[in-house]
PDB file of C-alpha atoms in Angstrom:
ATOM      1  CA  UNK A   1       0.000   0.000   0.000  1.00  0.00           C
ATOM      2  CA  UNK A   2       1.059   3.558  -0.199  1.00  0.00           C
ATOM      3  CA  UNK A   3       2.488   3.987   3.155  1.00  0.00           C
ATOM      4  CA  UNK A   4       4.034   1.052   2.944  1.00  0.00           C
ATOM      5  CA  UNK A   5       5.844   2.677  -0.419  1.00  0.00           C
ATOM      6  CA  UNK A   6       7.060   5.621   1.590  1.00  0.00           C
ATOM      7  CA  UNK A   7       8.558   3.599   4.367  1.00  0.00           C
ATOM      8  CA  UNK A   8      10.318   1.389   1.594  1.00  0.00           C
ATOM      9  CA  UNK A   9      11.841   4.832   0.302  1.00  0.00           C
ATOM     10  CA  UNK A  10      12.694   6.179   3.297  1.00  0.00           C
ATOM     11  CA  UNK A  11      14.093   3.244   3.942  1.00  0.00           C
ATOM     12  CA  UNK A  12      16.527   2.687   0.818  1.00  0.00           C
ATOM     13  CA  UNK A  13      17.408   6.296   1.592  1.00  0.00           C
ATOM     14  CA  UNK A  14      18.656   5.928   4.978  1.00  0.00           C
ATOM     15  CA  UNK A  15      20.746   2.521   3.455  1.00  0.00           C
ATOM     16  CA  UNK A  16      22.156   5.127   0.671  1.00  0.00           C
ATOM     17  CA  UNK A  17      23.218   7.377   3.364  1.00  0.00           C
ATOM     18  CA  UNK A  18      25.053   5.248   5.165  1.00  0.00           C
ATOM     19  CA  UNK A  19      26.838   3.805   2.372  1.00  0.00           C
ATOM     20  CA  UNK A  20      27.985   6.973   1.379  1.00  0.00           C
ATOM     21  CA  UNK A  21      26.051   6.513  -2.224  1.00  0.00           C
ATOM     22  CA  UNK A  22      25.086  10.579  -2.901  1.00  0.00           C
ATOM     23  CA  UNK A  23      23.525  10.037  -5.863  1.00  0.00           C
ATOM     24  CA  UNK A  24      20.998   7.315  -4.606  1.00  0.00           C
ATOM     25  CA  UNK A  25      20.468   8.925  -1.063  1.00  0.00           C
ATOM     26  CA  UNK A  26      19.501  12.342  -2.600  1.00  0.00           C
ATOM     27  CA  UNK A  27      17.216  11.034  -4.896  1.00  0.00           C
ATOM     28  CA  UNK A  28      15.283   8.494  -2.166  1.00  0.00           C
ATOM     29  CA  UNK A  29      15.160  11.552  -0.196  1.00  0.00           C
ATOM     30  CA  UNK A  30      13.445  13.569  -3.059  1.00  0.00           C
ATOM     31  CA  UNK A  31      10.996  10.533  -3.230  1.00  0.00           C
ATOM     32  CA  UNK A  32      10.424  10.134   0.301  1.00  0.00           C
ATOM     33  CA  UNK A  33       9.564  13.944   0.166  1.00  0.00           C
ATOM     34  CA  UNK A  34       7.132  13.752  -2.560  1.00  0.00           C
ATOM     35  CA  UNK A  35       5.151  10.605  -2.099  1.00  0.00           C
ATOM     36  CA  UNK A  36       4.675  12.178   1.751  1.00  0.00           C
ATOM     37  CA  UNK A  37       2.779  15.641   0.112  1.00  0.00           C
ATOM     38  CA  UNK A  38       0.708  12.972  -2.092  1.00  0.00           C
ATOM     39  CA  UNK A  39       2.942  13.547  -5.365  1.00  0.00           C
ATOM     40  CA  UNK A  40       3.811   9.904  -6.551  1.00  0.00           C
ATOM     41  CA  UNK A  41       4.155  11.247 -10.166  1.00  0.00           C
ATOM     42  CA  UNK A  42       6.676  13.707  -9.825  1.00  0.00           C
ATOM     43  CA  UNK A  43       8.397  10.671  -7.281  1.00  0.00           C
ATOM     44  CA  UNK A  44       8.279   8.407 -10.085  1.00  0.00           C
ATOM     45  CA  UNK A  45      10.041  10.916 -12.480  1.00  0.00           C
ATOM     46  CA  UNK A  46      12.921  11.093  -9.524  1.00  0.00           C
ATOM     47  CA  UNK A  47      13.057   7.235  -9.750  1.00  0.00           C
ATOM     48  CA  UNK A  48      13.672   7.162 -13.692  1.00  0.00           C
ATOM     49  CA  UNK A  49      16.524  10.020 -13.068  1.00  0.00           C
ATOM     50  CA  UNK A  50      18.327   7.568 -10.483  1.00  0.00           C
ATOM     51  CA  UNK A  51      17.907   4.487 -11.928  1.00  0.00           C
ATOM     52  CA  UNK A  52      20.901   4.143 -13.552  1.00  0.00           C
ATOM     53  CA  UNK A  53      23.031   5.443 -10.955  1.00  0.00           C
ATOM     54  CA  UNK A  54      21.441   2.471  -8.966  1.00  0.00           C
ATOM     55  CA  UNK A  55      21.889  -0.188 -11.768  1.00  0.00           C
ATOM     56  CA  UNK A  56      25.324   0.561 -12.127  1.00  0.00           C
ATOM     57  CA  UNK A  57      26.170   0.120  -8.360  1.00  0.00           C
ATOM     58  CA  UNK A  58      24.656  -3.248  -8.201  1.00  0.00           C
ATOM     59  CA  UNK A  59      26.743  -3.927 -11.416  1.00  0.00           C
ATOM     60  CA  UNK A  60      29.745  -3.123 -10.314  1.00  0.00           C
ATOM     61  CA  UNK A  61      29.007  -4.807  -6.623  1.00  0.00           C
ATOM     62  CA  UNK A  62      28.219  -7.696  -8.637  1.00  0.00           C
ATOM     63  CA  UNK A  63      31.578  -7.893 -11.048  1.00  0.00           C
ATOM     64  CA  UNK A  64      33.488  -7.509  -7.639  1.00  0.00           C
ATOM     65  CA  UNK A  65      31.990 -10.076  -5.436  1.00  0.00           C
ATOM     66  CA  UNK A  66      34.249 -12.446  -3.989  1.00  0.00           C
ATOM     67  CA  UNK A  67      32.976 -16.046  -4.746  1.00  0.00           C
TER      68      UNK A  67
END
């Protein structure tokens, strides 16, 4: 449900924070703003912009696993 969404975001924000990832931690924070003032549109517009930035982390986490 739609709280739940907004306590998902906040969530992956607080995660980016504390890894240090700028990118991703600003942009869950622009999320966690908007869905909160009933704006999932303009959140979902954030999410496309950060996307990337997010796919290419896990890529690169993934090429330099150990295993």
């Amino acid at each position: 449900d739609y709280l739940d969404v907004i306590e998902q975001t906040h969530a992956l924000k607080g995660t980016a924070g504390n890894l240090s990832l700028t990118p991703l931690f600003e942009g869950y924070g622009e999320m966690t703003n908007l869905l909160r003032i009933g704006k999932p549109v303009e959140a979902k517009r954030i999410f496309r912009r950060i996307r990337p930035i997010q796919e290419q982390i896990i890529a690169c986490c993934e090429r330099n696993r150990e295993g």
